[in-house]
Amino acid sequence: MSIAVNPEILIWARQSAGFDVENAARKLGFGDSSKSTAAEKLAAMEAGEKQPTRNQLAKFANVYKRPLITFYLAEPPKTGERGQDFRQTPDARGQRDNGMLDALLRDVKARQELVRDILLDEEDFEAPDFVGSADIGLGVGKVVEMISNALAFDHTDISLRKGDASALFGRLRAAAEDAGVFVLVLGDLGHHTLSIGADVFRGFAIADPVAPFVVINAKDARPARAFTLIHELAHVFLGQTGVSGSVSTEQPTTDNAKIERFCNDVAGEFLLPEGYFRKGGVKFGANDIEAARGCIDLIASRWSVSEPMVAYRFQRTGELTSGAYQTLRQEYHQRWLANVKKEKAKQKENNSGPSGYVIKYHNLGHALVDVVQRNIKERNLTHTNAARLLGAKAISIPGFLNFVESVRRKNVQGNGHVS
């Protein structure tokens, strides 16, 4: 049975997902025949010469990452907003990459709105008071102080920097979630073949006064996540919803670029506070890469941050030239890529790696899982909506929540608190 669908909807959905006709036809499962190619079959539907069946519409919805009901609209909806796009040259990314990013943003925004509604229905809920409480005029130092106070984390206390950069991210993430921010680590649209690289986005923030969200790209280096988290928190404190990209050393020329530089400086000052992190450091010339490398390694280890983070800090203070910084940054990036490749090969050889539940729990964070678990127990949330929030199938929800409960019991038994 055919469905009356406005062909303009099909064209809009494909283009906004970043597909050309040939790629879309292949993804949708169209095949060549003696009369027409797969691409020609899709083009006929987009021209209104042929209507899709119900099953084909379901495939459109799945491949284009749109709700099925979208294809029944009378006309294409207005383009969804990313908020402010703080990335340098966002249009330089391919249509496919930006289409996937927009699909991820729609998915997260839908989850955020559902969480917001749930929280507002909870009698003892108290919204965080810091969303939109800052502005650039306050200066970097004051905004850093505000974030430090909200997280109850003294950014100048080196004794809190035990472990590596990933351990620091874990502590800062837990502090942000305790303060009322939902922190997710996402880098694809539900499957590894639909991954979104860190060159497309590093993170984004939804500065909602009830349920602020921060999303960090899972495809980015783990040591860089603490920097991205504080950067996105700065956007939340500034009351700005938007997408952020890679760190740039270029002189900002637009308002968005100036805001992005400010948030980078907030993250830099929070993670490596002026007057503290240099103590005992080695002096080096602004172009002396060899000496700088030794000093950077020492500081990164002491303060549990990434080497690129330290190099960026030195570039911003003028102690490293932009050229020396870019050389070191590229060196660290290549080393990270080599380590990722080595780790993947090791896991493949040993047939090891974390389970799907472990990865999902890490990516979603305690705060979001807590909302689901609490409201499932109180029967305020259906398994269907729980699945929407967790990005999973409804049938898997009981098993996943049982896994979470077992992990928390082990944590309580092991160290007296839930991690």
Short mmCIF file of C-alpha atoms in Angstrom, two decimals:
data_model
loop_
_atom_site.label_atom_id
_atom_site.label_comp_id
_atom_site.label_asym_id
_atom_site.label_seq_id
_atom_site.Cartn_x
_atom_site.Cartn_y
_atom_site.Cartn_z
CA MET A 1 0.00 0.00 0.00
CA SER A 2 1.38 3.44 -0.95
CA ILE A 3 1.28 6.50 1.27
CA ALA A 4 0.67 10.01 -0.04
CA VAL A 5 3.94 11.74 0.81
CA ASN A 6 5.01 15.19 -0.32
CA PRO A 7 8.14 14.46 -2.39
CA GLU A 8 9.71 17.66 -1.11
CA ILE A 9 9.83 15.99 2.33
CA LEU A 10 11.93 13.16 0.88
CA ILE A 11 14.37 15.59 -0.76
CA TRP A 12 14.66 17.73 2.39
CA ALA A 13 15.19 14.71 4.67
CA ARG A 14 17.92 13.29 2.43
CA GLN A 15 19.77 16.57 1.99
CA SER A 16 19.60 17.51 5.67
CA ALA A 17 21.04 14.09 6.51
CA GLY A 18 23.98 14.81 4.22
CA PHE A 19 23.34 12.18 1.52
CA ASP A 20 23.44 12.51 -2.23
CA VAL A 21 20.93 10.43 -4.22
CA GLU A 22 23.31 7.55 -4.97
CA ASN A 23 24.53 7.11 -1.40
CA ALA A 24 21.02 7.42 0.01
CA ALA A 25 19.64 4.83 -2.42
CA ARG A 26 22.33 2.36 -1.34
CA LYS A 27 21.71 3.00 2.37
CA LEU A 28 17.97 2.61 1.85
CA GLY A 29 18.43 -0.78 0.24
CA PHE A 30 17.27 0.09 -3.27
CA GLY A 31 18.65 -2.27 -5.92
CA ASP A 32 19.39 -1.96 -9.60
CA SER A 33 17.06 -3.62 -12.09
CA SER A 34 16.93 -4.00 -15.87
CA LYS A 35 14.69 -0.95 -16.10
CA SER A 36 16.35 1.48 -13.63
CA THR A 37 19.21 1.91 -11.22
CA ALA A 38 18.81 2.23 -7.44
CA ALA A 39 19.48 5.98 -7.68
CA GLU A 40 16.88 6.38 -10.42
CA LYS A 41 14.28 4.61 -8.27
CA LEU A 42 14.88 7.03 -5.41
CA ALA A 43 14.91 9.99 -7.81
CA ALA A 44 11.49 8.89 -9.12
CA MET A 45 10.09 9.02 -5.58
CA GLU A 46 11.64 12.44 -4.99
CA ALA A 47 10.07 13.63 -8.23
CA GLY A 48 6.63 12.44 -7.11
CA GLU A 49 6.45 9.82 -9.85
CA LYS A 50 6.18 6.99 -7.35
CA GLN A 51 5.07 6.84 -3.72
CA PRO A 52 6.97 4.96 -0.98
CA THR A 53 5.36 2.06 0.88
CA ARG A 54 4.99 1.98 4.65
CA ASN A 55 8.03 -0.28 4.97
CA GLN A 56 10.06 2.03 2.76
CA LEU A 57 9.04 5.04 4.88
CA ALA A 58 10.28 3.21 7.97
CA LYS A 59 13.65 2.80 6.22
CA PHE A 60 13.67 6.50 5.30
CA ALA A 61 13.08 7.38 8.94
CA ASN A 62 15.87 5.07 10.12
CA VAL A 63 18.50 6.10 7.57
CA TYR A 64 17.76 9.82 7.67
CA LYS A 65 17.40 9.82 11.47
CA ARG A 66 13.98 11.44 11.47
CA PRO A 67 10.77 10.48 13.32
CA LEU A 68 8.43 8.54 11.04
CA ILE A 69 5.72 11.16 11.53
CA THR A 70 7.98 13.72 9.81
CA PHE A 71 7.24 12.09 6.43
CA TYR A 72 3.51 12.72 6.84
CA LEU A 73 3.93 16.51 7.15
CA ALA A 74 2.43 18.72 4.49
CA GLU A 75 5.74 20.45 3.85
CA PRO A 76 9.35 20.28 5.09
CA PRO A 77 9.77 21.73 8.59
CA LYS A 78 12.02 24.67 9.22
CA THR A 79 15.67 23.77 9.69
CA GLY A 80 16.45 22.89 13.29
CA GLU A 81 18.73 25.28 15.12
CA ARG A 82 22.12 24.25 16.45
CA GLY A 83 22.05 27.17 18.81
CA GLN A 84 25.15 29.28 18.29
CA ASP A 85 27.78 27.62 16.11
CA PHE A 86 31.09 28.47 17.75
CA ARG A 87 33.17 26.30 15.41
CA GLN A 88 35.77 27.88 13.18
CA THR A 89 34.57 27.75 9.53
CA PRO A 90 31.62 25.39 10.20
CA ASP A 91 30.68 25.34 6.51
CA ALA A 92 34.06 23.79 5.70
CA ARG A 93 32.70 20.48 7.00
CA GLY A 94 30.96 18.33 4.45
CA GLN A 95 27.19 18.32 4.15
CA ARG A 96 27.23 14.71 5.33
CA ASP A 97 29.18 15.57 8.51
CA ASN A 98 27.01 18.56 9.38
CA GLY A 99 23.89 16.54 8.60
CA MET A 100 24.96 13.84 11.06
CA LEU A 101 25.81 16.48 13.65
CA ASP A 102 22.35 18.02 13.25
CA ALA A 103 20.79 14.56 13.66
CA LEU A 104 22.75 14.04 16.90
CA LEU A 105 21.69 17.47 18.15
CA ARG A 106 18.03 16.68 17.43
CA ASP A 107 18.34 13.39 19.29
CA VAL A 108 19.99 14.96 22.35
CA LYS A 109 17.57 17.89 22.36
CA ALA A 110 14.63 15.46 22.37
CA ARG A 111 16.16 13.62 25.33
CA GLN A 112 16.85 16.88 27.14
CA GLU A 113 13.27 18.08 26.74
CA LEU A 114 11.95 14.79 28.11
CA VAL A 115 14.31 15.00 31.11
CA ARG A 116 13.18 18.58 31.69
CA ASP A 117 9.52 17.55 31.80
CA ILE A 118 10.29 14.69 34.18
CA LEU A 119 12.26 16.90 36.57
CA LEU A 120 9.56 19.56 36.69
CA ASP A 121 7.08 16.89 37.80
CA GLU A 122 9.30 15.83 40.73
CA GLU A 123 8.19 17.45 43.98
CA ASP A 124 11.65 17.83 45.55
CA PHE A 125 13.47 18.98 42.42
CA GLU A 126 15.61 22.11 42.70
CA ALA A 127 16.96 23.65 39.51
CA PRO A 128 20.60 24.78 39.40
CA ASP A 129 21.00 28.53 39.88
CA PHE A 130 24.10 29.12 37.75
CA VAL A 131 22.79 28.74 34.18
CA GLY A 132 23.21 32.13 32.49
CA SER A 133 24.64 33.67 35.68
CA ALA A 134 27.88 34.89 34.06
CA ASP A 135 28.96 37.16 31.23
CA ILE A 136 32.26 37.84 29.52
CA GLY A 137 32.54 41.20 31.20
CA LEU A 138 33.20 39.46 34.51
CA GLY A 139 36.54 38.21 33.18
CA VAL A 140 38.10 34.76 32.99
CA GLY A 141 39.14 34.59 36.63
CA LYS A 142 35.67 35.34 38.01
CA VAL A 143 33.95 32.79 35.76
CA VAL A 144 36.53 30.17 36.76
CA GLU A 145 35.78 30.94 40.41
CA MET A 146 32.02 30.58 39.78
CA ILE A 147 32.48 27.19 38.12
CA SER A 148 34.85 26.05 40.86
CA ASN A 149 32.31 26.98 43.54
CA ALA A 150 29.39 25.35 41.70
CA LEU A 151 31.33 22.10 41.34
CA ALA A 152 32.71 22.28 44.89
CA PHE A 153 36.10 21.60 43.31
CA ASP A 154 39.09 23.75 44.27
CA HIS A 155 40.85 24.07 40.92
CA THR A 156 44.02 25.35 42.62
CA ASP A 157 44.41 22.30 44.90
CA ILE A 158 46.91 19.95 43.29
CA SER A 159 46.03 17.22 45.82
CA LEU A 160 42.72 16.80 43.94
CA ARG A 161 44.64 15.92 40.76
CA LYS A 162 45.42 12.31 41.62
CA GLY A 163 45.63 9.94 38.67
CA ASP A 164 45.76 10.74 34.97
CA ALA A 165 43.71 13.09 32.79
CA SER A 166 40.91 10.51 32.41
CA ALA A 167 40.62 10.21 36.19
CA LEU A 168 40.39 14.00 36.49
CA PHE A 169 37.63 14.05 33.88
CA GLY A 170 35.74 11.42 35.88
CA ARG A 171 35.88 13.54 39.05
CA LEU A 172 34.91 16.75 37.27
CA ARG A 173 32.07 15.00 35.46
CA ALA A 174 30.73 13.59 38.73
CA ALA A 175 30.95 17.06 40.31
CA ALA A 176 29.11 18.64 37.37
CA GLU A 177 26.36 16.02 37.53
CA ASP A 178 26.00 16.50 41.29
CA ALA A 179 25.58 20.22 40.57
CA GLY A 180 22.71 19.52 38.15
CA VAL A 181 24.37 19.24 34.72
CA PHE A 182 23.81 16.16 32.58
CA VAL A 183 27.11 15.17 30.97
CA LEU A 184 26.96 12.74 28.04
CA VAL A 185 29.80 11.30 25.96
CA LEU A 186 28.48 10.65 22.46
CA GLY A 187 30.13 10.36 19.09
CA ASP A 188 27.79 8.56 16.72
CA LEU A 189 24.15 8.02 15.80
CA GLY A 190 23.81 4.66 17.48
CA HIS A 191 26.26 2.71 15.34
CA HIS A 192 30.01 2.93 14.74
CA THR A 193 29.45 3.37 11.00
CA LEU A 194 27.63 6.62 11.78
CA SER A 195 30.42 8.14 13.85
CA ILE A 196 31.07 11.89 13.94
CA GLY A 197 34.74 12.86 14.12
CA ALA A 198 36.22 15.33 16.57
CA ASP A 199 37.05 17.55 13.59
CA VAL A 200 33.28 18.05 13.17
CA PHE A 201 32.60 18.98 16.81
CA ARG A 202 34.34 18.71 20.17
CA GLY A 203 31.31 19.35 22.35
CA PHE A 204 28.05 21.20 22.69
CA ALA A 205 25.98 22.67 25.48
CA ILE A 206 22.25 23.13 26.07
CA ALA A 207 22.01 25.98 28.55
CA ASP A 208 18.57 25.12 29.90
CA PRO A 209 17.87 26.51 33.40
CA VAL A 210 16.12 23.28 34.48
CA ALA A 211 18.12 20.53 32.78
CA PRO A 212 21.41 21.83 31.35
CA PHE A 213 23.15 19.30 29.10
CA VAL A 214 26.78 19.00 28.03
CA VAL A 215 27.79 16.55 25.30
CA ILE A 216 31.42 15.60 24.70
CA ASN A 217 32.50 13.86 21.52
CA ALA A 218 33.41 10.27 22.32
CA LYS A 219 35.68 10.19 19.28
CA ASP A 220 38.01 12.80 20.74
CA ALA A 221 41.06 11.88 22.82
CA ARG A 222 40.20 10.89 26.38
CA PRO A 223 42.83 13.22 27.90
CA ALA A 224 41.12 16.18 26.17
CA ARG A 225 37.71 15.60 27.74
CA ALA A 226 38.31 17.55 30.94
CA PHE A 227 39.15 20.64 28.88
CA THR A 228 36.03 20.22 26.74
CA LEU A 229 33.85 19.71 29.82
CA ILE A 230 34.99 22.95 31.49
CA HIS A 231 34.77 24.77 28.15
CA GLU A 232 31.15 23.68 27.70
CA LEU A 233 30.35 24.49 31.33
CA ALA A 234 31.58 28.01 30.63
CA HIS A 235 28.98 28.21 27.84
CA VAL A 236 26.32 26.99 30.29
CA PHE A 237 27.31 29.68 32.81
CA LEU A 238 27.15 32.24 29.99
CA GLY A 239 23.68 30.94 29.12
CA GLN A 240 24.69 29.93 25.59
CA THR A 241 23.40 26.88 23.75
CA GLY A 242 25.71 25.93 20.92
CA VAL A 243 28.34 23.73 19.27
CA SER A 244 32.09 24.00 19.79
CA GLY A 245 34.95 22.81 17.64
CA SER A 246 38.71 22.42 17.78
CA VAL A 247 40.90 24.89 19.67
CA SER A 248 42.14 27.66 17.40
CA THR A 249 45.16 29.94 17.81
CA GLU A 250 43.86 32.41 15.25
CA GLN A 251 43.00 35.91 16.40
CA PRO A 252 39.18 35.99 16.87
CA THR A 253 37.42 38.34 14.46
CA THR A 254 33.75 37.55 15.15
CA ASP A 255 31.67 37.68 18.32
CA ASN A 256 31.30 33.89 18.36
CA ALA A 257 35.05 33.44 17.94
CA LYS A 258 35.68 35.83 20.85
CA ILE A 259 33.24 33.86 23.02
CA GLU A 260 34.94 30.62 22.05
CA ARG A 261 38.36 32.05 22.92
CA PHE A 262 36.97 33.20 26.27
CA CYS A 263 35.62 29.72 27.07
CA ASN A 264 38.96 28.19 26.07
CA ASP A 265 40.72 30.58 28.43
CA VAL A 266 38.30 29.68 31.23
CA ALA A 267 39.04 25.98 30.70
CA GLY A 268 42.77 26.70 30.56
CA GLU A 269 42.75 28.73 33.78
CA PHE A 270 40.57 26.18 35.59
CA LEU A 271 42.76 23.22 34.69
CA LEU A 272 46.10 25.03 34.99
CA PRO A 273 45.62 28.00 37.36
CA GLU A 274 47.99 30.92 36.87
CA GLY A 275 50.57 31.20 39.64
CA TYR A 276 50.27 27.52 40.62
CA PHE A 277 51.10 25.19 37.76
CA ARG A 278 54.51 26.71 36.90
CA LYS A 279 56.03 26.15 40.34
CA GLY A 280 59.22 24.15 39.88
CA GLY A 281 58.81 24.24 36.10
CA VAL A 282 61.70 24.43 33.66
CA LYS A 283 62.31 27.62 31.71
CA PHE A 284 62.45 27.38 27.93
CA GLY A 285 62.58 29.59 24.86
CA ALA A 286 59.39 30.30 22.92
CA ASN A 287 60.70 28.27 19.96
CA ASP A 288 62.65 25.67 21.93
CA ILE A 289 60.42 22.66 21.27
CA GLU A 290 62.72 20.15 22.93
CA ALA A 291 62.90 22.05 26.25
CA ALA A 292 59.20 22.89 26.09
CA ARG A 293 58.31 19.23 25.59
CA GLY A 294 60.10 18.24 28.82
CA CYS A 295 58.39 20.99 30.82
CA ILE A 296 54.98 20.16 29.32
CA ASP A 297 55.31 16.47 30.19
CA LEU A 298 56.19 17.33 33.78
CA ILE A 299 53.28 19.74 34.27
CA ALA A 300 50.79 17.45 32.52
CA SER A 301 51.73 14.62 34.87
CA ARG A 302 51.56 16.80 38.00
CA TRP A 303 48.19 18.37 37.19
CA SER A 304 46.54 15.34 35.51
CA VAL A 305 45.88 17.13 32.24
CA SER A 306 46.80 16.41 28.63
CA GLU A 307 50.03 17.58 27.04
CA PRO A 308 48.15 19.52 24.31
CA MET A 309 46.29 21.34 27.10
CA VAL A 310 49.58 22.48 28.66
CA ALA A 311 51.00 23.45 25.27
CA TYR A 312 47.88 25.52 24.54
CA ARG A 313 48.20 27.25 27.90
CA PHE A 314 51.80 28.20 27.12
CA GLN A 315 50.79 29.44 23.68
CA ARG A 316 48.10 31.66 25.18
CA THR A 317 50.54 33.12 27.71
CA GLY A 318 53.08 33.82 24.96
CA GLU A 319 55.64 31.35 26.28
CA LEU A 320 55.29 29.26 23.10
CA THR A 321 55.01 30.64 19.58
CA SER A 322 52.02 29.55 17.50
CA GLY A 323 54.38 27.60 15.25
CA ALA A 324 55.96 25.70 18.13
CA TYR A 325 52.53 24.99 19.59
CA GLN A 326 51.20 23.61 16.30
CA THR A 327 54.27 21.39 15.93
CA LEU A 328 53.81 19.94 19.41
CA ARG A 329 50.05 19.63 18.99
CA GLN A 330 50.50 17.60 15.82
CA GLU A 331 53.12 15.44 17.53
CA TYR A 332 50.79 14.69 20.44
CA HIS A 333 47.92 13.97 18.05
CA GLN A 334 49.96 11.45 16.07
CA ARG A 335 51.05 9.78 19.30
CA TRP A 336 47.43 9.51 20.42
CA LEU A 337 46.38 7.99 17.09
CA ALA A 338 49.17 5.42 17.38
CA ASN A 339 48.08 4.51 20.92
CA VAL A 340 44.45 4.12 19.82
CA LYS A 341 45.50 1.82 16.99
CA LYS A 342 47.69 -0.21 19.33
CA GLU A 343 44.90 -0.57 21.90
CA LYS A 344 42.39 -1.68 19.28
CA ALA A 345 44.82 -4.28 17.96
CA LYS A 346 45.42 -5.55 21.49
CA GLN A 347 41.69 -5.87 22.20
CA LYS A 348 41.13 -7.64 18.90
CA GLU A 349 43.97 -10.07 19.58
CA ASN A 350 42.71 -10.87 23.07
CA ASN A 351 39.05 -10.69 22.02
CA SER A 352 38.58 -8.30 24.93
CA GLY A 353 37.10 -4.91 25.63
CA PRO A 354 34.37 -3.42 27.80
CA SER A 355 30.84 -4.80 27.51
CA GLY A 356 28.07 -2.88 25.79
CA TYR A 357 26.43 -2.11 29.14
CA VAL A 358 29.69 -0.71 30.54
CA ILE A 359 30.15 1.56 27.53
CA LYS A 360 26.53 2.74 27.59
CA TYR A 361 26.63 3.51 31.32
CA HIS A 362 29.85 5.50 30.87
CA ASN A 363 28.52 7.40 27.86
CA LEU A 364 25.18 8.32 29.41
CA GLY A 365 26.53 9.30 32.82
CA HIS A 366 25.16 8.81 36.31
CA ALA A 367 22.76 11.76 36.21
CA LEU A 368 20.72 10.63 33.21
CA VAL A 369 20.66 6.99 34.30
CA ASP A 370 19.55 8.08 37.78
CA VAL A 371 16.56 9.95 36.34
CA VAL A 372 15.52 6.88 34.36
CA GLN A 373 16.07 4.43 37.19
CA ARG A 374 14.26 6.58 39.75
CA ASN A 375 11.23 7.21 37.57
CA ILE A 376 10.98 3.63 36.35
CA LYS A 377 10.82 2.48 39.98
CA GLU A 378 8.16 5.07 40.77
CA ARG A 379 6.26 4.12 37.59
CA ASN A 380 6.43 7.67 36.29
CA LEU A 381 8.28 6.61 33.15
CA THR A 382 7.34 4.02 30.54
CA HIS A 383 9.90 1.63 29.10
CA THR A 384 9.33 3.31 25.73
CA ASN A 385 10.34 6.72 27.04
CA ALA A 386 13.17 5.18 29.05
CA ALA A 387 14.45 3.70 25.79
CA ARG A 388 14.29 7.14 24.16
CA LEU A 389 16.31 8.67 26.98
CA LEU A 390 18.92 5.93 26.99
CA GLY A 391 19.13 5.52 23.23
CA ALA A 392 18.29 1.82 23.50
CA LYS A 393 15.56 -0.66 22.66
CA ALA A 394 12.75 -0.93 25.20
CA ILE A 395 13.34 -4.66 25.59
CA SER A 396 16.89 -4.03 26.84
CA ILE A 397 15.94 -1.56 29.59
CA PRO A 398 15.39 -4.09 32.46
CA GLY A 399 18.72 -5.80 31.76
CA PHE A 400 20.62 -2.53 31.59
CA LEU A 401 19.10 -1.16 34.80
CA ASN A 402 19.82 -4.45 36.60
CA PHE A 403 23.44 -4.10 35.47
CA VAL A 404 23.58 -0.52 36.79
CA GLU A 405 22.15 -1.64 40.14
CA SER A 406 24.75 -4.40 40.46
CA VAL A 407 27.58 -1.97 39.69
CA ARG A 408 26.37 0.43 42.34
CA ARG A 409 26.05 -2.31 44.95
CA LYS A 410 29.66 -3.31 44.29
CA ASN A 411 30.80 0.31 44.58
CA VAL A 412 29.00 0.75 47.89
CA GLN A 413 30.52 -2.44 49.27
CA GLY A 414 33.97 -1.55 47.99
CA ASN A 415 34.41 2.07 49.04
CA GLY A 416 31.36 3.15 50.97
CA HIS A 417 29.90 5.38 48.30
CA VAL A 418 28.43 5.23 44.85
CA SER A 419 30.96 6.34 42.25
#
